[in-house]
Amino acid sequence: MNQLETLLEKHFSLSTFRKGQKEIIQDLLAGNDVLGVLPTGSGKSLCYQLPAKLLDGVVIVVSPLISLMIDQVKQLRANGFKEVVALNSFLDRSMKKKVLNNLQQYKLIYLSPEMLQNKFLIERLSRLHVSLFVVDEAHCISQWGHEFRPDYLKLASTIELLGHPTILALSATATPDVQQDIVKHLHAKKMIKHIYPMDRDNIAFAVEQFDHIDDKLNYLVDLLKNYPVPTMIYFSSRVWTEKAAEVLTSKLPHQRTAFYHGGMEQQDRILIQQQFMADQLDIVCCTSAFGMGIDKANIRLVVHFHLPTQLESFIQELGRAGRDGKSSVSLVLLAPNDDVLPKMLIDSELPDPSVIKPIIHHLQNQGQTVDNQVEVIMEHFNVNETQWRFLRYQLEKQGMIVDNQVITNVEKIEEVMKMIIDLIRRRKNYKQEKLDELLEWSVNKQCRRKGLFSSFQTTVGQPKYACCDVCDFRFTDWEPPIERKSEFSSLNWEEQLKQVMMQGD
Amino acid sequence: MFITVLLDCIRKINSERSISSIYHLLTGKRSAQTLQDAHLYQLENYFGIYKTITRDELASVIKQLERQKCIESNQNAETAQISVVGKGLLDDASIFLELTGFNGMKYENISSHLEQRLLLLIQTITNIEARNNRFVAIVEDVGTQQFVKEIYNTMKNRRREWLRGLFKEIHSFLRTIPQNQASIFVDRLTGYDQFGLSKEQLAQKYQVSKHDIAVTLQLIIHKLLTFLLNETKNSLYLSTLIKDYVEQTFITNSAAETLNLFQRGYNLEQIMSIRKLKESTIHDHLVEIAYADADFNIEPFVTKDSFVEIARVIDELDSRKLKVIKQHLNENYSYFQIRLVMAAMQSHHKRGSELS
Ligand SMILES: Nc1ncnc2c1ncn2[C@@H]1O[C@H](COP(=O)(O)OP(=O)(O)O)[C@@H](O)[C@H]1O
Ligand SMILES: [Zn+2]
């Protein structure tokens, strides 16, 4: 057995590397910067977790998905990797202090992007020997990416402050343009690219058209009656997840259905997620909040009851199907006016141009720090957090906000306003195009697999089972493995208590 | 269940406080006003029993009660009054008896700890007993994890014994409460390879609202606490989960500071100048203290005779509207004095019923 494999076995109890992992780790250990583009679920995290065990010093991971980061830390701890910590704004103050004073004891430190702003933290980190700096979800650095994060643009200077450690940038959804952006913004010209195909050969694609949105539910009921397989159904609103779960539960009494969305209490979210992982649930009706950190091998069917706002998210979500390599399906349900919700979502991501001037005036009149006014502004001008983050970043970039204070140069205001309004228009257009791309894909009568993946890779592989409904796939031919479910429990509370608490008679 | 709690609150408050005071009560807001209201309207048992409810959720349940004609609210829906229909719902004696199981003011600071610790402890012992050291904790709170870890370390070689002991104690407790509550409690538990049900799932299974489940779970935990405090000797295993529990005296920090000065012999003016606070604020503190402590001596502010007179009018009027009471006393007393008497009456009354 090769030496790296021995170490993999030793530290993670895994016997073989998955595609790409070994190559990336070898490059990193040799001190090369790496850009890794691998599909979701391919095991990207291992590419820095193993080096964290092997390298002297500390590995820093910047990740925007806080829930995912917390999940990973939990998972690592559960598996015996204890020298790991996640620093984010949710950590309470005393904990944060305790962690900051003991940074040297960790081998792996996760940071949320806003923590990069924390000068004290960066100063502390710069005293450590940072062996590897990981940028997770690296596409967020690209202004044209679907999840642009202004904080990510500070990464290059952070990396410099930390004495230029080796860089690993990871993403599951980076088109060639975005890849270029990543290399540019990280100032990492010699980055070695490891790009792996996004397409998944065990997933077949299908799209169904309906005249009315209620027909979607009826169709699903019939389909799931015939295929009682582990299923995720994506919706773009919380209300819909609840409504659909109710209908499915009453129409499919032999399958266990639940809903999941970001409005639920944390503990209930954990319970639903773990029930699904443990095959205690068959169907989850969810928003995009579900799935980050979901690593269930036998999901056979991912349904999009509503489409997300771009191909990249869609690919990420359907990619949760069939991690075990067995036959799985991605199904999209379409009805008239399906584009209304995603359009609203896009609109809500950017501020209305008409509020910009009043906001600047407000800040000037108040003569206070910008931080002090955030809540007032959000409330008074009806801007949400995403919109404010965008606006503030732009105002800082244009020199309108300096050191937390608005400047009072009248001519400049007009100029900057024009710029920002123009930018908003372009961004909206861009997002609209991204949405159109996905909508077009969904109605196009060409091979769906090729349509989805051709912008990410030059060739699309041969499917292992069926391809898509345009080429060869029919549900009637689908033969997914169907696992025997445990029976519904009908124990009374005393029997059930005995069972849970392992008190056999 | 939740609706009866709300109706009980609305009946007792009787339009004298806003709906949002009920929100503060249920979510356990630690403000002088909320604590005082809880005492004043004898709603101590509901203090902090539903910390996760949002204003919007409460508003929509209130609307629903209005539609069902259980309550009538004033024009801008700030206050509400119970209707005949609503009273009818509360008249059912068995429902009313259930509500007495709540003891929010006394348990508010320990109940969620007990619940979370118990859930995590059972998950931990059963998983390790099943040789599964790699499980995802269903409780994320670091403090709870720490607590359970400490307990676990003291007993890890006696896991069987502990499982058996916990089982027996939980079993005998559950036999003291209604069947469907016992069943909800057990459905919530997470063991090895079986995760507990979420609140939404419980609501669906038992055909009640999510709010009903939330307060029912609290009710069960309050009953469990009462059980443990009464039967400590017969519940040695479960009692370790509340070993750090000390009964809280419910006054705000600021009032406690005032009390401290008062006990050291300073008078009102001196306390005002030392603490740089307005007279009305010190008054608030004193009223708060009188509610919390039946032994607090109010004679420096209200003589015995005055006390008797004010108390008689309060009883006669059966109202808590200060203005009305003051008028009936021919404006002879200040608001402060009246509030103080109300507080003293209430805390005496409460102690009386606890002793009986
Ligand atoms: N070499 C491997 N062998 C087996 N399982 C692996 C391997 N590498 C990663 N995994 C598992 O695959 C799952 C997905 O990994 P993760 O890093 O979360 O994927 P990604 O970040 O690419 O979506 C995890 O449960 C991880 O433990
Ligand atoms: Zn095809």
Short mmCIF file of C-alpha atoms in Angstrom, two decimals, chain B:
data_model
loop_
_atom_site.label_atom_id
_atom_site.label_comp_id
_atom_site.label_asym_id
_atom_site.label_seq_id
_atom_site.Cartn_x
_atom_site.Cartn_y
_atom_site.Cartn_z
CA MET B 1 -53.43 23.56 25.43
CA PHE B 2 -51.78 26.70 24.12
CA ILE B 3 -55.13 28.31 23.56
CA THR B 4 -56.24 27.64 27.10
CA VAL B 5 -53.03 29.18 28.38
CA LEU B 6 -53.68 32.26 26.28
CA LEU B 7 -57.30 32.50 27.33
CA ASP B 8 -56.28 32.21 30.94
CA CYS B 9 -53.80 35.06 30.47
CA ILE B 10 -56.34 37.21 28.69
CA ARG B 11 -58.99 36.57 31.32
CA LYS B 12 -56.71 37.47 34.18
CA ILE B 13 -55.26 40.54 32.53
CA ASN B 14 -58.75 41.66 31.59
CA SER B 15 -57.72 44.34 29.08
CA GLU B 16 -55.55 46.10 31.60
CA ARG B 17 -52.34 45.23 29.81
CA SER B 18 -51.50 44.91 26.13
CA ILE B 19 -51.22 41.72 24.14
CA SER B 20 -47.52 42.28 23.90
CA SER B 21 -47.26 41.95 27.67
CA ILE B 22 -48.41 38.35 27.14
CA TYR B 23 -45.66 37.92 24.61
CA HIS B 24 -43.09 39.16 27.13
CA LEU B 25 -44.54 36.87 29.77
CA LEU B 26 -44.45 33.73 27.63
CA THR B 27 -40.97 34.43 26.36
CA GLY B 28 -39.75 35.16 29.88
CA LYS B 29 -38.51 38.70 29.40
CA ARG B 30 -36.51 39.73 32.43
CA SER B 31 -37.78 43.22 32.85
CA ALA B 32 -39.23 44.78 35.95
CA GLN B 33 -42.48 45.42 34.13
CA THR B 34 -42.92 41.83 33.00
CA LEU B 35 -42.07 40.38 36.38
CA GLN B 36 -44.47 42.75 38.06
CA ASP B 37 -47.26 41.97 35.64
CA ALA B 38 -46.73 38.29 36.21
CA HIS B 39 -47.18 38.78 39.92
CA LEU B 40 -49.94 41.31 39.65
CA TYR B 41 -52.14 39.14 37.47
CA GLN B 42 -51.13 35.86 39.02
CA LEU B 43 -49.57 34.59 35.85
CA GLU B 44 -46.29 33.50 37.42
CA ASN B 45 -46.81 29.93 36.30
CA TYR B 46 -46.64 30.91 32.62
CA PHE B 47 -43.47 32.96 32.88
CA GLY B 48 -41.05 31.86 30.15
CA ILE B 49 -42.93 28.72 29.11
CA TYR B 50 -42.67 29.44 25.39
CA LYS B 51 -39.43 31.21 24.63
CA THR B 52 -39.34 30.51 20.92
CA ILE B 53 -42.71 31.92 19.93
CA THR B 54 -42.50 34.99 17.71
CA ARG B 55 -44.65 38.10 17.87
CA ASP B 56 -46.19 37.23 14.53
CA GLU B 57 -47.10 33.74 15.63
CA LEU B 58 -48.75 35.03 18.77
CA ALA B 59 -50.61 37.67 16.79
CA SER B 60 -51.98 35.09 14.42
CA VAL B 61 -53.23 32.86 17.23
CA ILE B 62 -54.89 35.89 18.81
CA LYS B 63 -56.58 36.63 15.49
CA GLN B 64 -57.77 33.08 15.32
CA LEU B 65 -59.25 33.32 18.84
CA GLU B 66 -61.00 36.46 17.74
CA ARG B 67 -62.49 34.78 14.70
CA GLN B 68 -63.75 31.99 16.91
CA LYS B 69 -65.32 34.63 19.11
CA CYS B 70 -63.40 33.48 22.18
CA ILE B 71 -62.07 36.95 22.74
CA GLU B 72 -62.87 40.50 21.73
CA SER B 73 -60.08 42.92 21.11
CA ASN B 74 -60.16 46.67 21.04
CA GLN B 75 -59.91 48.61 17.79
CA ASN B 76 -56.20 48.50 17.20
CA ALA B 77 -55.87 45.00 18.67
CA GLU B 78 -53.64 46.15 21.49
CA THR B 79 -55.69 44.67 24.29
CA ALA B 80 -58.22 41.87 24.43
CA GLN B 81 -60.98 40.64 26.63
CA ILE B 82 -62.32 37.16 27.08
CA SER B 83 -65.86 36.45 25.81
CA VAL B 84 -68.56 34.16 27.11
CA VAL B 85 -67.49 31.53 24.61
CA GLY B 86 -63.90 31.84 25.80
CA LYS B 87 -64.88 31.57 29.43
CA GLY B 88 -66.84 28.45 28.57
CA LEU B 89 -63.68 26.83 27.24
CA LEU B 90 -61.86 27.57 30.47
CA ASP B 91 -64.67 26.24 32.60
CA ASP B 92 -63.75 22.66 31.95
CA ALA B 93 -62.22 21.65 35.25
CA SER B 94 -59.85 19.04 33.87
CA ILE B 95 -58.28 21.52 31.47
CA PHE B 96 -57.89 23.98 34.25
CA LEU B 97 -56.25 21.42 36.47
CA GLU B 98 -53.66 20.73 33.77
CA LEU B 99 -52.66 24.39 33.70
CA THR B 100 -51.72 24.28 37.36
CA GLY B 101 -48.87 21.96 36.40
CA PHE B 102 -46.95 24.93 34.99
CA ASN B 103 -44.53 26.60 37.30
CA GLY B 104 -42.71 29.03 35.06
CA MET B 105 -41.46 31.53 37.57
CA LYS B 106 -39.89 28.81 39.66
CA TYR B 107 -38.49 26.62 36.89
CA GLU B 108 -37.83 29.02 34.07
CA ASN B 109 -34.07 28.97 34.51
CA ILE B 110 -33.67 25.21 34.76
CA SER B 111 -36.39 23.65 32.64
CA SER B 112 -34.73 23.94 29.26
CA HIS B 113 -31.45 22.75 30.74
CA LEU B 114 -33.13 19.70 32.17
CA GLU B 115 -34.81 18.89 28.88
CA GLN B 116 -31.70 19.30 26.77
CA ARG B 117 -29.46 17.45 29.19
CA LEU B 118 -31.84 14.54 29.43
CA LEU B 119 -32.17 14.26 25.66
CA LEU B 120 -28.43 14.35 25.14
CA LEU B 121 -27.64 12.01 28.03
CA ILE B 122 -29.99 9.33 26.71
CA GLN B 123 -28.60 9.70 23.21
CA THR B 124 -25.06 9.45 24.52
CA ILE B 125 -25.46 6.43 26.78
CA THR B 126 -27.52 4.40 24.33
CA ASN B 127 -25.15 5.07 21.44
CA ILE B 128 -22.06 4.16 23.37
CA GLU B 129 -23.81 1.14 24.80
CA ALA B 130 -24.50 0.13 21.20
CA ARG B 131 -20.78 0.58 20.45
CA ASN B 132 -21.38 3.63 18.32
CA ASN B 133 -18.94 6.33 19.35
CA ARG B 134 -19.54 8.37 16.25
CA PHE B 135 -22.90 9.99 16.50
CA VAL B 136 -24.06 13.49 15.76
CA ALA B 137 -25.26 15.13 18.95
CA ILE B 138 -28.83 16.37 18.69
CA VAL B 139 -28.03 19.14 21.14
CA GLU B 140 -25.52 21.68 19.90
CA ASP B 141 -25.28 23.87 22.94
CA VAL B 142 -21.71 23.67 24.21
CA GLY B 143 -22.66 24.11 27.86
CA THR B 144 -25.08 21.19 27.71
CA GLN B 145 -22.52 19.03 25.96
CA GLN B 146 -19.99 19.84 28.64
CA PHE B 147 -22.43 19.01 31.42
CA VAL B 148 -23.43 15.69 29.92
CA LYS B 149 -19.82 14.80 29.25
CA GLU B 150 -18.96 15.34 32.88
CA ILE B 151 -21.80 13.14 34.06
CA TYR B 152 -20.91 10.54 31.50
CA ASN B 153 -17.31 10.44 32.66
CA THR B 154 -18.33 9.68 36.20
CA MET B 155 -20.44 6.71 35.21
CA LYS B 156 -19.05 5.32 32.00
CA ASN B 157 -18.22 1.99 33.58
CA ARG B 158 -21.72 1.70 34.97
CA ARG B 159 -23.66 2.41 31.79
CA ARG B 160 -26.05 -0.52 32.18
CA GLU B 161 -26.87 0.41 35.71
CA TRP B 162 -27.49 3.99 34.68
CA LEU B 163 -29.68 3.10 31.75
CA ARG B 164 -31.72 0.85 33.99
CA GLY B 165 -31.94 3.50 36.70
CA LEU B 166 -32.89 6.30 34.34
CA PHE B 167 -35.42 4.07 32.68
CA LYS B 168 -37.10 3.14 35.94
CA GLU B 169 -37.28 6.72 37.13
CA ILE B 170 -38.59 8.07 33.83
CA HIS B 171 -41.09 5.24 33.74
CA SER B 172 -42.44 5.90 37.18
CA PHE B 173 -42.65 9.61 36.45
CA LEU B 174 -44.50 9.08 33.18
CA ARG B 175 -47.06 6.97 34.99
CA THR B 176 -48.05 10.01 37.00
CA ILE B 177 -49.02 12.07 33.95
CA PRO B 178 -51.74 11.62 31.29
CA GLN B 179 -51.10 8.86 28.72
CA ASN B 180 -50.85 11.14 25.73
CA GLN B 181 -48.31 13.36 27.46
CA ALA B 182 -46.23 10.32 28.35
CA SER B 183 -46.40 9.29 24.75
CA ILE B 184 -45.34 12.71 23.44
CA PHE B 185 -42.41 12.69 25.84
CA VAL B 186 -41.21 9.29 24.66
CA ASP B 187 -41.62 10.21 20.98
CA ARG B 188 -39.30 13.12 21.54
CA LEU B 189 -36.44 10.93 22.81
CA THR B 190 -33.47 10.03 20.65
CA GLY B 191 -31.71 6.73 21.21
CA TYR B 192 -29.33 4.65 19.19
CA ASP B 193 -30.48 4.39 15.52
CA GLN B 194 -33.73 6.15 16.31
CA PHE B 195 -34.13 9.90 16.29
CA GLY B 196 -36.83 11.75 18.18
CA LEU B 197 -39.66 13.53 16.44
CA SER B 198 -39.53 17.25 15.70
CA LYS B 199 -42.20 19.53 17.11
CA GLU B 200 -43.90 19.70 13.74
CA GLN B 201 -43.97 15.92 13.51
CA LEU B 202 -45.40 15.61 17.00
CA ALA B 203 -48.06 18.16 16.13
CA GLN B 204 -49.03 16.12 13.14
CA LYS B 205 -49.04 12.82 14.97
CA TYR B 206 -51.17 14.08 17.84
CA GLN B 207 -53.34 16.29 15.66
CA VAL B 208 -52.68 19.46 17.59
CA SER B 209 -50.87 22.69 16.76
CA LYS B 210 -47.14 23.22 16.96
CA HIS B 211 -47.77 25.67 19.78
CA ASP B 212 -49.66 23.03 21.72
CA ILE B 213 -46.69 20.72 21.43
CA ALA B 214 -44.26 23.41 22.52
CA VAL B 215 -46.14 24.23 25.71
CA THR B 216 -47.04 20.60 26.39
CA LEU B 217 -43.36 19.66 26.30
CA GLN B 218 -42.70 22.47 28.78
CA LEU B 219 -45.56 21.33 30.96
CA ILE B 220 -44.16 17.82 31.08
CA ILE B 221 -40.74 19.15 32.04
CA HIS B 222 -42.25 21.30 34.77
CA LYS B 223 -44.08 18.27 36.10
CA LEU B 224 -40.86 16.31 35.96
CA LEU B 225 -39.12 19.03 37.95
CA THR B 226 -41.82 18.99 40.59
CA PHE B 227 -41.53 15.21 40.68
CA LEU B 228 -37.76 15.37 41.10
CA LEU B 229 -37.84 18.02 43.78
CA ASN B 230 -40.46 16.08 45.74
CA GLU B 231 -39.00 12.65 45.23
CA THR B 232 -35.31 13.32 45.17
CA LYS B 233 -34.56 10.16 47.11
CA ASN B 234 -36.43 8.03 44.62
CA SER B 235 -34.90 9.66 41.58
CA LEU B 236 -31.19 9.69 42.21
CA TYR B 237 -30.20 9.25 38.56
CA LEU B 238 -32.43 11.92 37.09
CA SER B 239 -31.66 14.29 39.93
CA THR B 240 -28.02 14.54 38.86
CA LEU B 241 -29.32 16.47 35.86
CA ILE B 242 -30.43 19.33 38.10
CA LYS B 243 -27.72 19.16 40.71
CA ASP B 244 -26.72 22.73 39.96
CA TYR B 245 -30.27 23.98 40.41
CA VAL B 246 -30.91 26.61 43.00
CA GLU B 247 -34.26 28.23 43.29
CA GLN B 248 -34.06 31.69 41.84
CA THR B 249 -35.36 34.75 43.57
CA PHE B 250 -36.92 36.74 40.89
CA ILE B 251 -35.76 40.29 40.98
CA THR B 252 -33.74 42.22 38.45
CA ASN B 253 -30.12 43.01 39.21
CA SER B 254 -30.88 46.65 39.60
CA ALA B 255 -33.61 45.98 42.15
CA ALA B 256 -31.27 43.67 44.00
CA GLU B 257 -28.79 46.52 44.33
CA THR B 258 -31.47 48.80 45.72
CA LEU B 259 -32.52 46.09 48.17
CA ASN B 260 -28.95 45.74 49.30
CA LEU B 261 -28.69 49.45 50.13
CA PHE B 262 -32.08 49.43 51.77
CA GLN B 263 -31.12 46.56 54.04
CA ARG B 264 -28.00 48.43 55.03
CA GLY B 265 -30.19 51.21 56.39
CA TYR B 266 -30.18 53.86 53.66
CA ASN B 267 -33.41 55.70 53.10
CA LEU B 268 -35.08 56.47 49.81
CA GLU B 269 -33.41 59.84 49.19
CA GLN B 270 -30.00 58.43 49.99
CA ILE B 271 -30.49 55.50 47.66
CA MET B 272 -31.59 57.88 44.92
CA SER B 273 -28.47 59.96 45.22
CA ILE B 274 -26.10 57.02 45.62
CA ARG B 275 -27.54 55.22 42.62
CA LYS B 276 -28.20 58.38 40.63
CA LEU B 277 -31.71 57.15 39.84
CA LYS B 278 -35.08 58.82 39.76
CA GLU B 279 -37.52 58.30 42.57
CA SER B 280 -39.95 56.45 40.33
CA THR B 281 -37.26 53.92 39.45
CA ILE B 282 -36.52 53.19 43.09
CA HIS B 283 -40.26 52.83 43.62
CA ASP B 284 -40.37 50.25 40.85
CA HIS B 285 -37.60 48.34 42.57
CA LEU B 286 -39.36 48.33 45.91
CA VAL B 287 -42.59 47.07 44.37
CA GLU B 288 -40.68 44.38 42.56
CA ILE B 289 -39.04 43.30 45.81
CA ALA B 290 -42.38 43.23 47.63
CA TYR B 291 -43.73 40.85 45.00
CA ALA B 292 -40.78 38.53 45.27
CA ASP B 293 -40.45 38.48 49.03
CA ALA B 294 -43.44 38.18 51.37
CA ASP B 295 -41.23 39.13 54.30
CA PHE B 296 -40.21 42.45 52.86
CA ASN B 297 -41.25 45.12 55.33
CA ILE B 298 -43.29 47.86 53.66
CA GLU B 299 -44.13 49.75 56.83
CA PRO B 300 -41.69 52.57 56.17
CA PHE B 301 -43.91 53.44 53.17
CA VAL B 302 -47.39 52.33 54.22
CA THR B 303 -48.57 52.16 57.81
CA LYS B 304 -50.51 49.15 59.09
CA ASP B 305 -53.78 51.08 59.09
CA SER B 306 -53.27 52.41 55.60
CA PHE B 307 -52.46 48.91 54.44
CA VAL B 308 -55.76 47.61 55.76
CA GLU B 309 -57.71 50.42 54.14
CA ILE B 310 -56.06 50.11 50.75
CA ALA B 311 -56.34 46.34 50.78
CA ARG B 312 -60.04 46.53 51.52
CA VAL B 313 -60.68 48.79 48.52
CA ILE B 314 -58.63 46.58 46.24
CA ASP B 315 -60.62 43.54 47.32
CA GLU B 316 -63.93 45.31 46.94
CA LEU B 317 -63.22 46.67 43.51
CA ASP B 318 -61.64 43.47 42.27
CA SER B 319 -59.68 45.49 39.73
CA ARG B 320 -56.07 46.26 39.18
CA LYS B 321 -56.67 49.59 37.57
CA LEU B 322 -54.62 51.88 39.76
CA LYS B 323 -56.49 55.00 38.81
CA VAL B 324 -59.85 53.62 39.85
CA ILE B 325 -58.48 52.40 43.15
CA LYS B 326 -56.87 55.73 43.84
CA GLN B 327 -60.13 57.55 43.24
CA HIS B 328 -62.01 55.24 45.56
CA LEU B 329 -59.48 56.05 48.23
CA ASN B 330 -60.30 59.70 47.75
CA GLU B 331 -56.84 60.37 46.40
CA ASN B 332 -55.42 59.93 49.87
CA TYR B 333 -52.67 57.62 48.79
CA SER B 334 -50.02 57.66 46.08
CA TYR B 335 -49.79 55.19 43.22
CA PHE B 336 -46.64 53.89 44.77
CA GLN B 337 -48.38 53.04 48.01
CA ILE B 338 -51.20 51.28 46.23
CA ARG B 339 -48.83 49.25 44.11
CA LEU B 340 -46.86 48.30 47.16
CA VAL B 341 -49.95 47.06 48.94
CA MET B 342 -51.00 45.05 45.90
CA ALA B 343 -47.59 43.45 45.80
CA ALA B 344 -47.60 42.61 49.49
CA MET B 345 -51.11 41.16 49.29
CA GLN B 346 -50.14 39.03 46.40
CA SER B 347 -46.97 37.65 47.88
CA HIS B 348 -48.72 36.88 51.15
CA HIS B 349 -51.49 35.21 49.27
CA LYS B 350 -49.03 33.13 47.32
CA ARG B 351 -47.14 32.04 50.38
CA GLY B 352 -50.41 31.17 52.06
CA SER B 353 -51.39 28.88 49.22
CA GLU B 354 -47.96 27.28 49.14
CA LEU B 355 -48.16 26.49 52.84
CA SER B 356 -51.67 25.12 52.71
#
